[in-house]
Coordinates of C-alpha atoms and ligand atoms in Angstrom, one line a residue:
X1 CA 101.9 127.4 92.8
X2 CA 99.4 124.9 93.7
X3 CA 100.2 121.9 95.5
X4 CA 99.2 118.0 94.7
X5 CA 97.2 116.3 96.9
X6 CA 97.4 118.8 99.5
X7 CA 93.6 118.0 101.3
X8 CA 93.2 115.1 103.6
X9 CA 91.9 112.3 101.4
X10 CA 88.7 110.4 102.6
X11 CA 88.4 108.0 105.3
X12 CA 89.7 104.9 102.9
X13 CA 90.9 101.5 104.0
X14 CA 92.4 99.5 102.2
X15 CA 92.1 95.7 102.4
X16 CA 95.5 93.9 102.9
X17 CA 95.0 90.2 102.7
X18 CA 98.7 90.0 103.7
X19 CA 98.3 91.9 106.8
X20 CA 95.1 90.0 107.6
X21 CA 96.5 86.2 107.3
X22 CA 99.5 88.0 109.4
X23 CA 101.9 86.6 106.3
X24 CA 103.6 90.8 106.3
X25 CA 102.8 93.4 109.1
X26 CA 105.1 95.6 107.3
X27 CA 102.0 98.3 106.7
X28 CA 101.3 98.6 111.2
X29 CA 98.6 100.9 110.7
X30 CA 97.1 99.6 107.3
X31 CA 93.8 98.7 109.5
X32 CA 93.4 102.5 110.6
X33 CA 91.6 105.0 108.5
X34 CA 94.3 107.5 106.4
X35 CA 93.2 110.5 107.2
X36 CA 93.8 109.4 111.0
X37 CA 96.7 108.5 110.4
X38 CA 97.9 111.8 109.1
X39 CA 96.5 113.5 111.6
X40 CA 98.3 111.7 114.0
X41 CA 101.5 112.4 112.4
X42 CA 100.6 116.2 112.2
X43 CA 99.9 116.1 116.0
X44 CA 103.4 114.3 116.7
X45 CA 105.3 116.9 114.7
X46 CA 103.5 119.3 116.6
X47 CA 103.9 117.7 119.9
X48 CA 107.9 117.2 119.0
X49 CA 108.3 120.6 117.9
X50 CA 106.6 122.3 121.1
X51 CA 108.7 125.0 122.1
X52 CA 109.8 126.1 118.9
X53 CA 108.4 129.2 118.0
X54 CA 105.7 127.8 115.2
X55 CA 104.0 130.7 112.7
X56 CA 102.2 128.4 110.8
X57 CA 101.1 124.7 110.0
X58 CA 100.0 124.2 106.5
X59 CA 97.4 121.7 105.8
X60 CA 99.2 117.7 105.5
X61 CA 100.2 116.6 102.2
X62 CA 98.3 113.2 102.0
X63 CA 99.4 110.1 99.8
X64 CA 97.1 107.7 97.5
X65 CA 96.5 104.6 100.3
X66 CA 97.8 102.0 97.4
X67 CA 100.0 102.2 94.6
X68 CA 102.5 104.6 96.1
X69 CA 106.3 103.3 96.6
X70 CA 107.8 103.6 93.4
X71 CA 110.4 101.1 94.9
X72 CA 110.5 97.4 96.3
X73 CA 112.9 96.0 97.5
X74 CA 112.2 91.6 97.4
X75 CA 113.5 89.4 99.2
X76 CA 113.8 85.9 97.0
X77 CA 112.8 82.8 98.5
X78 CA 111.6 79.9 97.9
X79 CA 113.6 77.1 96.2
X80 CA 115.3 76.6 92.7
X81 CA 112.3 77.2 89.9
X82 CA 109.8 78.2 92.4
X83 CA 111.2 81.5 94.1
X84 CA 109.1 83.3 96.3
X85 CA 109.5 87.7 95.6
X86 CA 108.5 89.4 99.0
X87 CA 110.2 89.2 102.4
X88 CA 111.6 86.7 104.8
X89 CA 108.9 85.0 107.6
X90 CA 110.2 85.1 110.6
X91 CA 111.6 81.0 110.0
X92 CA 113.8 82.7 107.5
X93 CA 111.4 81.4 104.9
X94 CA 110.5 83.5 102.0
X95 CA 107.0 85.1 101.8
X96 CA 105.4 85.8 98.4
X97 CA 103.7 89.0 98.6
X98 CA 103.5 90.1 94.3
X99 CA 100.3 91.4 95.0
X100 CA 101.2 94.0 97.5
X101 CA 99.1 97.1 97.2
X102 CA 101.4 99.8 98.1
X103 CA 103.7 98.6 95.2
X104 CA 103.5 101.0 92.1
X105 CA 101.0 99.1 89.5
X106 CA 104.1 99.1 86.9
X107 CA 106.0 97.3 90.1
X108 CA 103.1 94.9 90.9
X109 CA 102.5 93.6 87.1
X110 CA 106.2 93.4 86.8
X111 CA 107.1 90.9 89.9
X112 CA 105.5 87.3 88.5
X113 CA 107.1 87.9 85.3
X114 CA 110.4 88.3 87.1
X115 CA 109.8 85.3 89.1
X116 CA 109.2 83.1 85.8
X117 CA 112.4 84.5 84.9
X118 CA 114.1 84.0 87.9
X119 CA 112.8 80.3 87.8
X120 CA 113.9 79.9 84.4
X121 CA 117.4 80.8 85.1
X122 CA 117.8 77.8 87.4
X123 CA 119.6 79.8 90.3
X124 CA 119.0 78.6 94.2
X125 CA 117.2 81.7 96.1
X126 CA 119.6 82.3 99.3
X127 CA 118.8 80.1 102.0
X128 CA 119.6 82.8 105.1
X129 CA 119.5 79.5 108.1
X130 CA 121.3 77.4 105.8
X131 CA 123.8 80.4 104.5
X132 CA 123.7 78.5 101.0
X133 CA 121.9 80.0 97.3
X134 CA 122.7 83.0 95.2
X135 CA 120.1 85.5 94.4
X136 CA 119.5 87.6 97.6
X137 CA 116.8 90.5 96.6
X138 CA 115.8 91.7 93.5
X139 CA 115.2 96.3 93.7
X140 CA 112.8 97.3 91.3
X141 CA 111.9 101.1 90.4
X142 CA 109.5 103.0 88.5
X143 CA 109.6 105.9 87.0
X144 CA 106.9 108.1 86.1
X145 CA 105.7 106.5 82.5
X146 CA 106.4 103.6 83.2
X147 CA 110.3 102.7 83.1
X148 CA 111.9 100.3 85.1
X149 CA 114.9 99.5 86.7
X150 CA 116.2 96.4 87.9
X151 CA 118.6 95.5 90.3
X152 CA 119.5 91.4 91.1
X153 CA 121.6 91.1 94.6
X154 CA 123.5 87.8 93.9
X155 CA 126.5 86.4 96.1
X156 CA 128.9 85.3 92.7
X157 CA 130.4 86.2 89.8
X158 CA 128.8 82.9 88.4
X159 CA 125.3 84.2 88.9
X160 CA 126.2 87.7 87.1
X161 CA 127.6 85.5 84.4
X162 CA 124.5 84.1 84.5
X163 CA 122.0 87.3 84.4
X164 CA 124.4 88.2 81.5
X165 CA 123.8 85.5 79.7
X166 CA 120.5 85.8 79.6
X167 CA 119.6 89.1 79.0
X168 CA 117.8 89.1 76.1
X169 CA 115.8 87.1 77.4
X170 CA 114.8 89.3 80.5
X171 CA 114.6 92.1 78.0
X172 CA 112.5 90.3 76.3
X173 CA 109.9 89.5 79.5
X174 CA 110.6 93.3 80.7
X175 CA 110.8 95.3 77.8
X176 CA 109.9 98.6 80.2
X177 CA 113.1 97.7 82.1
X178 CA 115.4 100.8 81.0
X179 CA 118.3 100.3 83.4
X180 CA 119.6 96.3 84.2
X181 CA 122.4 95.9 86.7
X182 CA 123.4 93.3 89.1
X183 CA 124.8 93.9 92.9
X184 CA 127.5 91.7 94.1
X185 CA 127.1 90.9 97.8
X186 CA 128.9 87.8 98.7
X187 CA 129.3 87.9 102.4
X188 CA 126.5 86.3 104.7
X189 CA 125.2 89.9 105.8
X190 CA 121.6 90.8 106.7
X191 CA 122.0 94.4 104.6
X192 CA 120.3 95.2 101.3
X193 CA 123.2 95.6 98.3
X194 CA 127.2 94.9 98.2
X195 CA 129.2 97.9 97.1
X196 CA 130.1 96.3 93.4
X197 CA 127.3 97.2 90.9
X198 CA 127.7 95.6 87.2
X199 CA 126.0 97.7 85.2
X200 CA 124.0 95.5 82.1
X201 CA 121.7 97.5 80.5
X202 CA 121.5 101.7 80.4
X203 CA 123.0 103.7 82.7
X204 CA 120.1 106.0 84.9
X205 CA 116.5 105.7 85.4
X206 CA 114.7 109.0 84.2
X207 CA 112.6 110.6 87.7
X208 CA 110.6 112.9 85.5
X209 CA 108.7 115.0 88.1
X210 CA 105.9 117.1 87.0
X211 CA 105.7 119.9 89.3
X212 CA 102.8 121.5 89.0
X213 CA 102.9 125.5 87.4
X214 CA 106.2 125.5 88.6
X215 CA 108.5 128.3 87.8
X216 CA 110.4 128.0 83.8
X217 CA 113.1 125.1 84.3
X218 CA 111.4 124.0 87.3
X219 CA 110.2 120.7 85.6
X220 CA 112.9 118.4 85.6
X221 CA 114.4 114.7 84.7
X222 CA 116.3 113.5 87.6
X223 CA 118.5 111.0 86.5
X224 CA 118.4 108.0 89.2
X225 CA 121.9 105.8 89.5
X226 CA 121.0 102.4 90.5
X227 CA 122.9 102.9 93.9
X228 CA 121.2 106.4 94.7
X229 CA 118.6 107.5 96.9
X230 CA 115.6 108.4 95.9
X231 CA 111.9 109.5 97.5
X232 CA 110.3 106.7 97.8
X233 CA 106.8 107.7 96.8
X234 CA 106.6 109.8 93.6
X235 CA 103.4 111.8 93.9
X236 CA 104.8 112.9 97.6
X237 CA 108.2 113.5 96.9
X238 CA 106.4 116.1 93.7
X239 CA 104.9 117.9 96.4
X240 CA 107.8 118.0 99.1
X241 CA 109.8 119.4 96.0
X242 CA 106.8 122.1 94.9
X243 CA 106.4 123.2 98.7
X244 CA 110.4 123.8 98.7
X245 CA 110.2 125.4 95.7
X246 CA 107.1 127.9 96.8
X247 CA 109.8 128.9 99.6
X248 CA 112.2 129.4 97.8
X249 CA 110.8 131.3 95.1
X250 CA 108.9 133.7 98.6
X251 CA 112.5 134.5 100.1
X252 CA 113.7 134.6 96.6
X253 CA 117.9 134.4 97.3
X254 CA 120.3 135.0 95.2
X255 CA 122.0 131.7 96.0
X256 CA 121.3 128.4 98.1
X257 CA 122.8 125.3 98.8
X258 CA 120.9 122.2 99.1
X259 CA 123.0 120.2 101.6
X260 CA 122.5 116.3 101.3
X261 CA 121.5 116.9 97.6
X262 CA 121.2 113.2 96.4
X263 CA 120.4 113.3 92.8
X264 CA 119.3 116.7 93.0
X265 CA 115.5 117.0 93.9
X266 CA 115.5 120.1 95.8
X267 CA 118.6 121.8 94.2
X268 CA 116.8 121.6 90.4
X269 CA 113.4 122.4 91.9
X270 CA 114.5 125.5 93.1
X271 CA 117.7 126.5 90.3
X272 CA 115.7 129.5 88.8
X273 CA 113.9 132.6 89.9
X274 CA 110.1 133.4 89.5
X275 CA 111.1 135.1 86.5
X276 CA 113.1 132.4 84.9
X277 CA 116.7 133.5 85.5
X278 CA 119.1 130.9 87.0
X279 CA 120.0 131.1 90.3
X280 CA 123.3 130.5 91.8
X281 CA 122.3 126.6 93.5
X282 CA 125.4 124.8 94.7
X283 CA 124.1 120.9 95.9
X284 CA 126.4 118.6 98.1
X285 CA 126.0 115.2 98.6
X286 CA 128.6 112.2 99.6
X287 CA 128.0 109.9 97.0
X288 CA 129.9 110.5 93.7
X289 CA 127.7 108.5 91.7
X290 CA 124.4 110.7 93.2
X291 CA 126.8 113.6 92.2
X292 CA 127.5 113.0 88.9
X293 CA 123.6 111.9 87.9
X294 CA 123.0 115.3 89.6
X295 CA 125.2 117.4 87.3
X296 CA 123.9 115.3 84.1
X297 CA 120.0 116.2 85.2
X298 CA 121.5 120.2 85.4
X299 CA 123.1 119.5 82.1
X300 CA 120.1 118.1 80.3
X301 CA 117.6 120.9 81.9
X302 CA 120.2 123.9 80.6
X303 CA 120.6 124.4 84.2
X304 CA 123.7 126.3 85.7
X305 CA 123.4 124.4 89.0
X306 CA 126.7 123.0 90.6
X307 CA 126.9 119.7 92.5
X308 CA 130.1 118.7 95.1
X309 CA 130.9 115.3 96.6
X310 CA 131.8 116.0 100.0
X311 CA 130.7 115.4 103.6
X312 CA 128.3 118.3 104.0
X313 CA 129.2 119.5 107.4
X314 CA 133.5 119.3 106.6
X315 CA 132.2 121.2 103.0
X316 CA 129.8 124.0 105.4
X317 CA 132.8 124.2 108.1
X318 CA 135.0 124.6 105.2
X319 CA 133.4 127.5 103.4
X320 CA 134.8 130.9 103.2
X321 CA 132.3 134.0 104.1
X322 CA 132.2 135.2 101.0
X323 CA 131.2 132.2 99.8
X324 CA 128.0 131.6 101.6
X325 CA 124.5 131.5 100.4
X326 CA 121.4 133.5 101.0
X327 CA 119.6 130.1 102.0
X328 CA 120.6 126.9 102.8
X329 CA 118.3 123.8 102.2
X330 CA 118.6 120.2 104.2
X331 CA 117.4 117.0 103.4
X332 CA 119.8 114.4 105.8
X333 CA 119.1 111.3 106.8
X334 CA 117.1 109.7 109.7
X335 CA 120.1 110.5 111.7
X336 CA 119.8 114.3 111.5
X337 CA 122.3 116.7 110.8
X338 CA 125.8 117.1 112.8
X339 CA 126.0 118.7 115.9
X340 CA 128.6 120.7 114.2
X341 CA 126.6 121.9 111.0
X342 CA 123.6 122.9 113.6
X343 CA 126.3 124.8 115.2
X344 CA 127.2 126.8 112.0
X345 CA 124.0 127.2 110.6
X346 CA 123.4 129.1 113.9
X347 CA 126.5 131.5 113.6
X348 CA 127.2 131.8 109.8
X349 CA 124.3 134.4 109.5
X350 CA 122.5 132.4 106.8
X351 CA 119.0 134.2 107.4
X352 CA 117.2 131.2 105.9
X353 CA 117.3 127.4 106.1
X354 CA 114.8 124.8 104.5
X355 CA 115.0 121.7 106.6
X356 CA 113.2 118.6 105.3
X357 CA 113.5 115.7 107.6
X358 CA 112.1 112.0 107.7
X359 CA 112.5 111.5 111.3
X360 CA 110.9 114.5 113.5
X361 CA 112.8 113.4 116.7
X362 CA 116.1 114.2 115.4
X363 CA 114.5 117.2 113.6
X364 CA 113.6 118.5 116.9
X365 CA 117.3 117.8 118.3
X366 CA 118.8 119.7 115.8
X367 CA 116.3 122.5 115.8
X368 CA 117.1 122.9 119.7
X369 CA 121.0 123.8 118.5
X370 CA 119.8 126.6 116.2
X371 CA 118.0 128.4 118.7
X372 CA 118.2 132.1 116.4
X373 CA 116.0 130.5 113.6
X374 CA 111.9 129.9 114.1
X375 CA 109.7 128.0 111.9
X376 CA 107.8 130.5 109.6
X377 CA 105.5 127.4 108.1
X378 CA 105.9 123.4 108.7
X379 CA 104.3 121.3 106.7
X380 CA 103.6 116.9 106.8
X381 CA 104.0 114.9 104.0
X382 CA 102.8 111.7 104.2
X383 CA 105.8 109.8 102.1
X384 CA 105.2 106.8 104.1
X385 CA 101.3 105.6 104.7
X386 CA 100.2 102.9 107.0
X387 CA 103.5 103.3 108.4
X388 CA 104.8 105.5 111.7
X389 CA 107.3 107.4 109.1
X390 CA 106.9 110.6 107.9
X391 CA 108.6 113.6 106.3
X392 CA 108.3 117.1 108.0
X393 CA 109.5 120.0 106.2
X394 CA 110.1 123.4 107.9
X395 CA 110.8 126.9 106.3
X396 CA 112.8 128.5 108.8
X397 CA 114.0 132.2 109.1
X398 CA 116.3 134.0 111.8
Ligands
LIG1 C1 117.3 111.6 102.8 S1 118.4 111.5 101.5 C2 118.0 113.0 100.6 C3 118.4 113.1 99.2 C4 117.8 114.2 98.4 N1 117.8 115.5 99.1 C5 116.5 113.8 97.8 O1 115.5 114.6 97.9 O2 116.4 112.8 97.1 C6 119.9 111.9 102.3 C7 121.1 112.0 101.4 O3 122.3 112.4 102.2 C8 123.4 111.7 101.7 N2 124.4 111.8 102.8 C9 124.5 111.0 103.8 N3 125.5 111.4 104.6 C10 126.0 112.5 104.1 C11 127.0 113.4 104.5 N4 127.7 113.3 105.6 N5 127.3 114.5 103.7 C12 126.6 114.7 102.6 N6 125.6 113.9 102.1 C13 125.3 112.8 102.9 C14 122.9 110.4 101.3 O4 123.8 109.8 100.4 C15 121.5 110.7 100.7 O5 121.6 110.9 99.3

């Protein structure tokens, strides 16, 4: 299987006049060279993971330099019929930045037309020094082709009533948006979303990830919930998925878990075996909602794969031993896994384990409490350019 973007891209740089009027610094290292970059991040992982016994490190998977998040997140500003979509300045102020680079080109051509709309509706952008307004952050996603999906953070049930009201009309303005829903957040808190999500158009966003000459039934729809993670860049997360999948298909077991599933990235990338039959693929993941998308994407792709909802070191810890697979992937957040699951990866006799990280340091933590496995093959993907982020990725075998 051949693997997208998988040579260091030329020296590029490209020109941010946001970072340069010092309106966002969001992008820290947009001013140095890419392939730097990348190669700075391969020498951290490296550095980090000193002392564990290394085979191999496969050449970093680099990223386009622009057009790459598939996901923005905009803070509205501004006042009533002139909202700003971007982020907050450091006076609390709203900062326009709709022609941010990095944004996916659907994402980018879709923002002014949301601010029209956002002016026409007459709502007050939340003021966060004066703690007064309505509309907090609009999320936006594209999928592959093109689909959107929309997401308004408001504080009331006036301003849903509102966004309901006028839905044709934003229908009209977006007619790629595919999935509509507004987030009710009505406390004075400096997070992203609320838990209450009114759903007003569709249900899930199609993910449809080409991976290249991938094994039958390796080329998937994931269905995205608006309140479910998903890899922020597209082209990267393809590769991540194909370079799990490669693994997989090389130790070729009979069964695997993908712990911290999500919607089901790795789980479906990996559900058959190099000769098409389905393998036995068991995914857990805490969210419900991520669950259920999960188990509709299986569904859709005549997969057999299983999904749980469960905390994934109380569902490991839980497990009987005839139960367990011949390989277990993770994919946990920047926090790493439990103490407790490194602990039973090491004595449950699992001979292989997949772990894809987006935070090396705690990588390297939890690597140190499972000292029977060493990394066959490690590999950087560059899911985050012109940022310190990263995603390593290690095959490891006992
Ligand atoms: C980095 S994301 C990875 C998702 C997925 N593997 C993917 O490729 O999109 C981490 C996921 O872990 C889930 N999660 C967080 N804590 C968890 C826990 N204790 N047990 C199971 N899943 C958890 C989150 O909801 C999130 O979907």
């Amino acid at each position: 299987m051949s693997l997208p973007h998988s040579a260091l891209p030329q020296a590029t740089l490209p020109h941010c006049d946001y970072f340069e009027a010092g309106r966002c610094r969001s992008c820290t290292l947009i001013e140095t060279p890419i392939a730097a970059q990348l190669g700075a991040k391969q020498d951290r992982c490296r550095e980090l993971l000193t002392g564990v016994p290394a085979a191999a490190w496969l050449p970093p998977v680099a990223s386009p330099d622009r057009d790459f998040r598939n996901k923005a997140k905009l803070v509205v500003g501004g006042a009533t019929g002139r909202v700003t979509l971007g982020i907050l300045g450091p006076d609390g102020a709203g900062v326009d930045l709709r022609d941010c680079l990095i944004q996916s080109p659907g994402i980018r051509a879709a923002i002014p037309r949301l601010a029209d709309f956002l002016d026409a509706t007459g709502l007050a952008p939340y003021n966060v020094p004066q703690r007064r307004g309505e509309l907090k952050l609009v999320h936006v996603t594209e999928a592959p082709g093109g689909a959107l999906m929309l997401r308004f953070v408001v504080r009331t049930e006036q301003s849903l009533d509102r966004l309901r009201k006028r839905l044709p009309e934003l229908r009209e303005t977006l007619p790629r948006a595919a999935v509509i829903s507004v987030n009710l957040l009505p406390e004075h808190k400096a997070v992203l979303e609320g838990d209450r999500e009114e759903l007003l158009l569709g249900s899930s966003l199609e993910m449809h990830l080409a991976v290249p000459e991938a094994a039958p039934g390796a080329d998937v729809a994931l269905h995205l919930l608006p309140q479910s993670f998903f890899q922020t860049n597209t082209a990267v997360a393809q590769a991540l998925y194909a370079q799990a999948a490669e693994w997989v298909d090389r130790v070729d077991p009979a069964s695997l878990w993908d712990l911290y599933c999500g919607v089901g990235g790795f789980a479906l990338h990996c559900a058959r075996h190099p000769g098409g039959a389905a393998r036995d693929v068991l995914g857990v993941e805490v969210s419900e909602a991520a669950v259920r998308s999960a188990e509709r994407s299986a569904r859709d792709a005549g997969l057999p794969a299983r999904f749980r909802a469960a905390d994934a070191t109380a569902f490991a810890l839980g497990a009987s031993e005839g139960d367990l697979p011949e390989l277990v992937i993770v994919n946990p957040p920047r926090r790493g896994i439990s103490p407790e699951l490194a602990a039973w990866l090491e004595r449950s006799g699992v001979p292989d384990v997949i772990y894809s990280s987006c935070n090396p340091e705690s990588l390297r933590r939890d690597l140190a409490d499972m000292p029977s496995f060493a990394v066959r093959e490690a590999r950087v993907f560059d899911m985050f350019p012109h940022t310190s982020h990263l995603e390593v990725a290690v095959l490891l075998e006992r």
